[in-house]
JSON list of C-alpha atoms in Angstrom, two decimals:
[
{"chain": "A", "resi": 1, "resn": "UNK", "atom": "CA", "xyz": [-204.13, 28.65, -58.01]},
{"chain": "A", "resi": 2, "resn": "UNK", "atom": "CA", "xyz": [-204.43, 27.30, -54.51]},
{"chain": "A", "resi": 3, "resn": "UNK", "atom": "CA", "xyz": [-203.16, 30.43, -52.71]},
{"chain": "A", "resi": 4, "resn": "UNK", "atom": "CA", "xyz": [-205.70, 32.68, -54.48]},
{"chain": "A", "resi": 5, "resn": "UNK", "atom": "CA", "xyz": [-208.56, 30.30, -53.66]},
{"chain": "A", "resi": 6, "resn": "UNK", "atom": "CA", "xyz": [-207.43, 30.05, -50.04]},
{"chain": "A", "resi": 7, "resn": "UNK", "atom": "CA", "xyz": [-207.22, 33.85, -49.75]},
{"chain": "A", "resi": 8, "resn": "UNK", "atom": "CA", "xyz": [-210.69, 34.24, -51.22]},
{"chain": "A", "resi": 9, "resn": "UNK", "atom": "CA", "xyz": [-212.47, 31.61, -49.19]},
{"chain": "A", "resi": 10, "resn": "UNK", "atom": "CA", "xyz": [-210.47, 32.28, -46.04]},
{"chain": "A", "resi": 11, "resn": "UNK", "atom": "CA", "xyz": [-210.38, 36.07, -46.05]},
{"chain": "A", "resi": 12, "resn": "UNK", "atom": "CA", "xyz": [-212.78, 37.12, -48.83]},
{"chain": "A", "resi": 13, "resn": "UNK", "atom": "CA", "xyz": [-210.01, 38.46, -51.08]},
{"chain": "A", "resi": 14, "resn": "UNK", "atom": "CA", "xyz": [-209.99, 38.24, -54.85]},
{"chain": "A", "resi": 15, "resn": "UNK", "atom": "CA", "xyz": [-212.54, 36.77, -57.24]},
{"chain": "A", "resi": 16, "resn": "UNK", "atom": "CA", "xyz": [-214.28, 33.41, -57.03]},
{"chain": "A", "resi": 17, "resn": "UNK", "atom": "CA", "xyz": [-217.24, 33.49, -59.41]},
{"chain": "A", "resi": 18, "resn": "UNK", "atom": "CA", "xyz": [-217.41, 35.67, -62.52]},
{"chain": "A", "resi": 19, "resn": "UNK", "atom": "CA", "xyz": [-221.12, 36.41, -62.21]},
{"chain": "A", "resi": 20, "resn": "UNK", "atom": "CA", "xyz": [-220.54, 38.33, -58.98]},
{"chain": "A", "resi": 21, "resn": "UNK", "atom": "CA", "xyz": [-217.30, 39.99, -59.97]},
{"chain": "A", "resi": 22, "resn": "UNK", "atom": "CA", "xyz": [-214.19, 39.72, -62.07]},
{"chain": "A", "resi": 23, "resn": "UNK", "atom": "CA", "xyz": [-211.32, 42.09, -62.81]},
{"chain": "A", "resi": 24, "resn": "UNK", "atom": "CA", "xyz": [-212.54, 43.00, -66.31]},
{"chain": "A", "resi": 25, "resn": "UNK", "atom": "CA", "xyz": [-216.01, 43.98, -65.12]},
{"chain": "A", "resi": 26, "resn": "UNK", "atom": "CA", "xyz": [-214.53, 45.87, -62.18]},
{"chain": "A", "resi": 27, "resn": "UNK", "atom": "CA", "xyz": [-212.24, 47.81, -64.55]},
{"chain": "A", "resi": 28, "resn": "UNK", "atom": "CA", "xyz": [-215.19, 48.78, -66.77]},
{"chain": "A", "resi": 29, "resn": "UNK", "atom": "CA", "xyz": [-217.27, 49.82, -63.73]},
{"chain": "A", "resi": 30, "resn": "UNK", "atom": "CA", "xyz": [-214.44, 51.99, -62.39]},
{"chain": "A", "resi": 31, "resn": "UNK", "atom": "CA", "xyz": [-213.91, 53.56, -65.82]},
{"chain": "A", "resi": 32, "resn": "UNK", "atom": "CA", "xyz": [-217.63, 54.35, -66.29]},
{"chain": "A", "resi": 33, "resn": "UNK", "atom": "CA", "xyz": [-217.82, 55.89, -62.80]},
{"chain": "A", "resi": 34, "resn": "UNK", "atom": "CA", "xyz": [-214.78, 58.04, -63.55]},
{"chain": "A", "resi": 35, "resn": "UNK", "atom": "CA", "xyz": [-216.14, 59.13, -66.96]},
{"chain": "A", "resi": 36, "resn": "UNK", "atom": "CA", "xyz": [-219.45, 60.18, -65.39]},
{"chain": "A", "resi": 37, "resn": "UNK", "atom": "CA", "xyz": [-217.85, 61.80, -62.35]},
{"chain": "A", "resi": 38, "resn": "UNK", "atom": "CA", "xyz": [-219.62, 59.30, -60.11]},
{"chain": "A", "resi": 39, "resn": "UNK", "atom": "CA", "xyz": [-218.43, 57.30, -57.16]},
{"chain": "A", "resi": 40, "resn": "UNK", "atom": "CA", "xyz": [-219.50, 53.82, -58.29]},
{"chain": "A", "resi": 41, "resn": "UNK", "atom": "CA", "xyz": [-220.91, 52.03, -61.31]},
{"chain": "A", "resi": 42, "resn": "UNK", "atom": "CA", "xyz": [-222.64, 48.72, -61.85]},
{"chain": "A", "resi": 43, "resn": "UNK", "atom": "CA", "xyz": [-222.22, 46.92, -65.16]},
{"chain": "A", "resi": 44, "resn": "UNK", "atom": "CA", "xyz": [-225.26, 44.91, -66.24]},
{"chain": "A", "resi": 45, "resn": "UNK", "atom": "CA", "xyz": [-226.23, 42.88, -69.30]},
{"chain": "A", "resi": 46, "resn": "UNK", "atom": "CA", "xyz": [-228.28, 45.63, -71.00]},
{"chain": "A", "resi": 47, "resn": "UNK", "atom": "CA", "xyz": [-229.39, 49.22, -70.78]},
{"chain": "A", "resi": 48, "resn": "UNK", "atom": "CA", "xyz": [-232.90, 48.08, -69.87]},
{"chain": "A", "resi": 49, "resn": "UNK", "atom": "CA", "xyz": [-231.43, 46.06, -66.99]},
{"chain": "A", "resi": 50, "resn": "UNK", "atom": "CA", "xyz": [-229.52, 49.15, -65.87]},
{"chain": "A", "resi": 51, "resn": "UNK", "atom": "CA", "xyz": [-232.67, 51.28, -65.94]},
{"chain": "A", "resi": 52, "resn": "UNK", "atom": "CA", "xyz": [-234.65, 48.63, -64.07]},
{"chain": "A", "resi": 53, "resn": "UNK", "atom": "CA", "xyz": [-232.02, 48.28, -61.35]},
{"chain": "A", "resi": 54, "resn": "UNK", "atom": "CA", "xyz": [-231.68, 52.06, -61.00]},
{"chain": "A", "resi": 55, "resn": "UNK", "atom": "CA", "xyz": [-235.44, 52.50, -60.63]},
{"chain": "A", "resi": 56, "resn": "UNK", "atom": "CA", "xyz": [-235.93, 49.54, -58.30]},
{"chain": "A", "resi": 57, "resn": "UNK", "atom": "CA", "xyz": [-233.12, 50.81, -56.08]},
{"chain": "A", "resi": 58, "resn": "UNK", "atom": "CA", "xyz": [-235.44, 53.66, -55.02]},
{"chain": "A", "resi": 59, "resn": "UNK", "atom": "CA", "xyz": [-238.95, 52.32, -55.78]},
{"chain": "A", "resi": 60, "resn": "UNK", "atom": "CA", "xyz": [-241.14, 49.65, -54.22]},
{"chain": "A", "resi": 61, "resn": "UNK", "atom": "CA", "xyz": [-244.84, 48.81, -54.14]},
{"chain": "A", "resi": 62, "resn": "UNK", "atom": "CA", "xyz": [-246.93, 51.87, -53.34]},
{"chain": "A", "resi": 63, "resn": "UNK", "atom": "CA", "xyz": [-244.32, 54.30, -54.65]},
{"chain": "A", "resi": 64, "resn": "UNK", "atom": "CA", "xyz": [-244.43, 56.65, -57.62]},
{"chain": "A", "resi": 65, "resn": "UNK", "atom": "CA", "xyz": [-242.06, 57.98, -60.29]},
{"chain": "A", "resi": 66, "resn": "UNK", "atom": "CA", "xyz": [-242.39, 61.05, -62.51]},
{"chain": "A", "resi": 67, "resn": "UNK", "atom": "CA", "xyz": [-240.97, 60.56, -65.98]},
{"chain": "A", "resi": 68, "resn": "UNK", "atom": "CA", "xyz": [-240.68, 62.38, -69.24]},
{"chain": "A", "resi": 69, "resn": "UNK", "atom": "CA", "xyz": [-242.98, 61.06, -71.95]},
{"chain": "A", "resi": 70, "resn": "UNK", "atom": "CA", "xyz": [-240.06, 61.47, -74.35]},
{"chain": "A", "resi": 71, "resn": "UNK", "atom": "CA", "xyz": [-238.08, 58.34, -73.50]},
{"chain": "A", "resi": 72, "resn": "UNK", "atom": "CA", "xyz": [-237.15, 55.05, -75.13]},
{"chain": "A", "resi": 73, "resn": "UNK", "atom": "CA", "xyz": [-240.30, 53.02, -75.78]},
{"chain": "A", "resi": 74, "resn": "UNK", "atom": "CA", "xyz": [-238.89, 50.03, -73.89]},
{"chain": "A", "resi": 75, "resn": "UNK", "atom": "CA", "xyz": [-238.49, 52.20, -70.81]},
{"chain": "A", "resi": 76, "resn": "UNK", "atom": "CA", "xyz": [-242.01, 53.57, -71.23]},
{"chain": "A", "resi": 77, "resn": "UNK", "atom": "CA", "xyz": [-243.24, 49.97, -71.27]},
{"chain": "A", "resi": 78, "resn": "UNK", "atom": "CA", "xyz": [-241.17, 49.17, -68.19]},
{"chain": "A", "resi": 79, "resn": "UNK", "atom": "CA", "xyz": [-242.74, 52.08, -66.31]},
{"chain": "A", "resi": 80, "resn": "UNK", "atom": "CA", "xyz": [-246.25, 51.74, -67.70]},
{"chain": "A", "resi": 81, "resn": "UNK", "atom": "CA", "xyz": [-246.68, 47.96, -67.80]},
{"chain": "A", "resi": 82, "resn": "UNK", "atom": "CA", "xyz": [-244.04, 46.08, -65.84]},
{"chain": "A", "resi": 83, "resn": "UNK", "atom": "CA", "xyz": [-243.50, 48.27, -62.77]},
{"chain": "A", "resi": 84, "resn": "UNK", "atom": "CA", "xyz": [-247.23, 48.92, -62.47]},
{"chain": "A", "resi": 85, "resn": "UNK", "atom": "CA", "xyz": [-247.69, 45.16, -61.91]},
{"chain": "A", "resi": 86, "resn": "UNK", "atom": "CA", "xyz": [-245.45, 45.61, -58.87]},
{"chain": "A", "resi": 87, "resn": "UNK", "atom": "CA", "xyz": [-247.64, 48.41, -57.51]},
{"chain": "A", "resi": 88, "resn": "UNK", "atom": "CA", "xyz": [-245.39, 51.23, -58.73]},
{"chain": "A", "resi": 89, "resn": "UNK", "atom": "CA", "xyz": [-247.18, 54.07, -60.52]},
{"chain": "A", "resi": 90, "resn": "UNK", "atom": "CA", "xyz": [-245.84, 56.59, -63.02]},
{"chain": "A", "resi": 91, "resn": "UNK", "atom": "CA", "xyz": [-246.92, 60.04, -64.08]},
{"chain": "A", "resi": 92, "resn": "UNK", "atom": "CA", "xyz": [-245.60, 61.05, -67.49]},
{"chain": "A", "resi": 93, "resn": "UNK", "atom": "CA", "xyz": [-244.80, 64.70, -68.19]},
{"chain": "A", "resi": 94, "resn": "UNK", "atom": "CA", "xyz": [-245.29, 65.54, -71.86]},
{"chain": "A", "resi": 95, "resn": "UNK", "atom": "CA", "xyz": [-243.70, 69.00, -71.92]},
{"chain": "A", "resi": 96, "resn": "UNK", "atom": "CA", "xyz": [-240.23, 68.23, -70.59]},
{"chain": "A", "resi": 97, "resn": "UNK", "atom": "CA", "xyz": [-239.40, 71.95, -70.56]},
{"chain": "A", "resi": 98, "resn": "UNK", "atom": "CA", "xyz": [-242.24, 72.72, -68.14]},
{"chain": "A", "resi": 99, "resn": "UNK", "atom": "CA", "xyz": [-240.50, 72.46, -64.77]},
{"chain": "A", "resi": 100, "resn": "UNK", "atom": "CA", "xyz": [-243.77, 73.42, -63.04]},
{"chain": "A", "resi": 101, "resn": "UNK", "atom": "CA", "xyz": [-245.45, 70.36, -64.60]},
{"chain": "A", "resi": 102, "resn": "UNK", "atom": "CA", "xyz": [-242.70, 68.12, -63.20]},
{"chain": "A", "resi": 103, "resn": "UNK", "atom": "CA", "xyz": [-243.12, 69.65, -59.76]},
{"chain": "A", "resi": 104, "resn": "UNK", "atom": "CA", "xyz": [-246.93, 69.43, -59.91]},
{"chain": "A", "resi": 105, "resn": "UNK", "atom": "CA", "xyz": [-246.70, 65.70, -60.72]},
{"chain": "A", "resi": 106, "resn": "UNK", "atom": "CA", "xyz": [-244.78, 64.94, -57.52]},
{"chain": "A", "resi": 107, "resn": "UNK", "atom": "CA", "xyz": [-246.82, 63.22, -54.81]},
{"chain": "A", "resi": 108, "resn": "UNK", "atom": "CA", "xyz": [-245.97, 62.27, -51.23]},
{"chain": "A", "resi": 109, "resn": "UNK", "atom": "CA", "xyz": [-245.17, 58.73, -52.48]},
{"chain": "A", "resi": 110, "resn": "UNK", "atom": "CA", "xyz": [-242.92, 59.92, -55.34]},
{"chain": "A", "resi": 111, "resn": "UNK", "atom": "CA", "xyz": [-239.42, 58.51, -55.03]},
{"chain": "A", "resi": 112, "resn": "UNK", "atom": "CA", "xyz": [-237.75, 59.50, -58.32]},
{"chain": "A", "resi": 113, "resn": "UNK", "atom": "CA", "xyz": [-237.72, 61.73, -61.37]},
{"chain": "A", "resi": 114, "resn": "UNK", "atom": "CA", "xyz": [-236.63, 60.01, -64.60]},
{"chain": "A", "resi": 115, "resn": "UNK", "atom": "CA", "xyz": [-235.56, 61.51, -67.92]},
{"chain": "A", "resi": 116, "resn": "UNK", "atom": "CA", "xyz": [-233.12, 61.03, -70.76]},
{"chain": "A", "resi": 117, "resn": "UNK", "atom": "CA", "xyz": [-230.44, 63.66, -71.33]},
{"chain": "A", "resi": 118, "resn": "UNK", "atom": "CA", "xyz": [-231.21, 63.46, -75.06]},
{"chain": "A", "resi": 119, "resn": "UNK", "atom": "CA", "xyz": [-234.52, 61.72, -75.62]},
{"chain": "A", "resi": 120, "resn": "UNK", "atom": "CA", "xyz": [-234.91, 58.63, -77.76]},
{"chain": "A", "resi": 121, "resn": "UNK", "atom": "CA", "xyz": [-236.07, 59.07, -80.54]},
{"chain": "A", "resi": 122, "resn": "UNK", "atom": "CA", "xyz": [-237.18, 62.71, -80.71]},
{"chain": "A", "resi": 123, "resn": "UNK", "atom": "CA", "xyz": [-233.78, 64.09, -79.59]},
{"chain": "A", "resi": 124, "resn": "UNK", "atom": "CA", "xyz": [-235.37, 66.45, -77.07]},
{"chain": "A", "resi": 125, "resn": "UNK", "atom": "CA", "xyz": [-233.01, 67.93, -74.48]},
{"chain": "A", "resi": 126, "resn": "UNK", "atom": "CA", "xyz": [-233.98, 67.95, -70.84]},
{"chain": "A", "resi": 127, "resn": "UNK", "atom": "CA", "xyz": [-232.94, 70.74, -68.46]},
{"chain": "A", "resi": 128, "resn": "UNK", "atom": "CA", "xyz": [-230.96, 68.61, -66.01]},
{"chain": "A", "resi": 129, "resn": "UNK", "atom": "CA", "xyz": [-230.06, 71.47, -63.62]},
{"chain": "A", "resi": 130, "resn": "UNK", "atom": "CA", "xyz": [-233.72, 72.55, -63.35]},
{"chain": "A", "resi": 131, "resn": "UNK", "atom": "CA", "xyz": [-234.95, 68.99, -62.75]},
{"chain": "A", "resi": 132, "resn": "UNK", "atom": "CA", "xyz": [-232.12, 68.37, -60.31]},
{"chain": "A", "resi": 133, "resn": "UNK", "atom": "CA", "xyz": [-233.24, 71.43, -58.33]},
{"chain": "A", "resi": 134, "resn": "UNK", "atom": "CA", "xyz": [-236.84, 70.12, -58.25]},
{"chain": "A", "resi": 135, "resn": "UNK", "atom": "CA", "xyz": [-235.63, 66.71, -57.12]},
{"chain": "A", "resi": 136, "resn": "UNK", "atom": "CA", "xyz": [-233.47, 68.22, -54.35]},
{"chain": "A", "resi": 137, "resn": "UNK", "atom": "CA", "xyz": [-236.36, 70.39, -53.10]},
{"chain": "A", "resi": 138, "resn": "UNK", "atom": "CA", "xyz": [-238.40, 67.22, -52.64]},
{"chain": "A", "resi": 139, "resn": "UNK", "atom": "CA", "xyz": [-235.58, 65.02, -51.37]},
{"chain": "A", "resi": 140, "resn": "UNK", "atom": "CA", "xyz": [-235.83, 62.54, -54.23]},
{"chain": "A", "resi": 141, "resn": "UNK", "atom": "CA", "xyz": [-233.22, 61.44, -56.78]},
{"chain": "A", "resi": 142, "resn": "UNK", "atom": "CA", "xyz": [-233.07, 62.48, -60.41]},
{"chain": "A", "resi": 143, "resn": "UNK", "atom": "CA", "xyz": [-232.23, 59.48, -62.60]},
{"chain": "A", "resi": 144, "resn": "UNK", "atom": "CA", "xyz": [-230.94, 60.33, -66.08]},
{"chain": "A", "resi": 145, "resn": "UNK", "atom": "CA", "xyz": [-230.46, 57.93, -68.97]},
{"chain": "A", "resi": 146, "resn": "UNK", "atom": "CA", "xyz": [-227.38, 59.31, -70.72]},
{"chain": "A", "resi": 147, "resn": "UNK", "atom": "CA", "xyz": [-227.23, 56.74, -73.53]},
{"chain": "A", "resi": 148, "resn": "UNK", "atom": "CA", "xyz": [-227.45, 59.16, -76.47]},
{"chain": "A", "resi": 149, "resn": "UNK", "atom": "CA", "xyz": [-225.18, 61.85, -75.05]},
{"chain": "A", "resi": 150, "resn": "UNK", "atom": "CA", "xyz": [-222.58, 59.68, -73.29]},
{"chain": "A", "resi": 151, "resn": "UNK", "atom": "CA", "xyz": [-220.20, 61.36, -70.86]},
{"chain": "A", "resi": 152, "resn": "UNK", "atom": "CA", "xyz": [-218.31, 62.67, -73.90]},
{"chain": "A", "resi": 153, "resn": "UNK", "atom": "CA", "xyz": [-221.07, 65.26, -74.45]},
{"chain": "A", "resi": 154, "resn": "UNK", "atom": "CA", "xyz": [-222.59, 65.69, -70.99]},
{"chain": "A", "resi": 155, "resn": "UNK", "atom": "CA", "xyz": [-222.00, 64.43, -67.48]},
{"chain": "A", "resi": 156, "resn": "UNK", "atom": "CA", "xyz": [-225.43, 64.62, -65.79]},
{"chain": "A", "resi": 157, "resn": "UNK", "atom": "CA", "xyz": [-224.07, 64.26, -62.24]},
{"chain": "A", "resi": 158, "resn": "UNK", "atom": "CA", "xyz": [-222.22, 67.56, -62.68]},
{"chain": "A", "resi": 159, "resn": "UNK", "atom": "CA", "xyz": [-225.56, 69.20, -63.54]},
{"chain": "A", "resi": 160, "resn": "UNK", "atom": "CA", "xyz": [-227.71, 67.80, -60.72]},
{"chain": "A", "resi": 161, "resn": "UNK", "atom": "CA", "xyz": [-228.50, 64.17, -61.56]},
{"chain": "A", "resi": 162, "resn": "UNK", "atom": "CA", "xyz": [-228.08, 61.61, -58.79]},
{"chain": "A", "resi": 163, "resn": "UNK", "atom": "CA", "xyz": [-228.05, 58.38, -60.80]},
{"chain": "A", "resi": 164, "resn": "UNK", "atom": "CA", "xyz": [-226.98, 57.93, -64.44]},
{"chain": "A", "resi": 165, "resn": "UNK", "atom": "CA", "xyz": [-227.70, 54.92, -66.64]},
{"chain": "A", "resi": 166, "resn": "UNK", "atom": "CA", "xyz": [-226.40, 53.94, -70.08]},
{"chain": "A", "resi": 167, "resn": "UNK", "atom": "CA", "xyz": [-227.00, 51.34, -72.72]},
{"chain": "A", "resi": 168, "resn": "UNK", "atom": "CA", "xyz": [-223.92, 50.19, -74.55]},
{"chain": "A", "resi": 169, "resn": "UNK", "atom": "CA", "xyz": [-225.84, 47.81, -76.82]}
]
């Protein structure tokens, strides 16, 4: 309607283009944020897109991420192959229970720790509070993929994670 268009283009109210926002997407984002105990959420086309956006929100060329080896193979490829082409390096920690190994892998250029709450496909559990404490000591965020657990089983933010991603596919 004319009044809605005038309000949007005149005052920036409402929705104009579905790719940058619409009420359905906004409702899902608000619901996901509430379920996770977060402040905001961003709905994207896939879980891999969500992981990429989460990582690139804190990483840039010359930066480094420490990740569990026990993650979805697509994410391993993202870290190992795709982000490395952008000048972002990754150190993989094989023993996800070894908090000292996580801490030892951190470098001055490290900008994130990444793990899955329940790993794909080995179903390994990561100690989110312990990794959150390591991340806080170094002033870097802990990013947790919570796809397998969902907020029904665990809410990583409540245990020390800073950013949570999901795949609903």
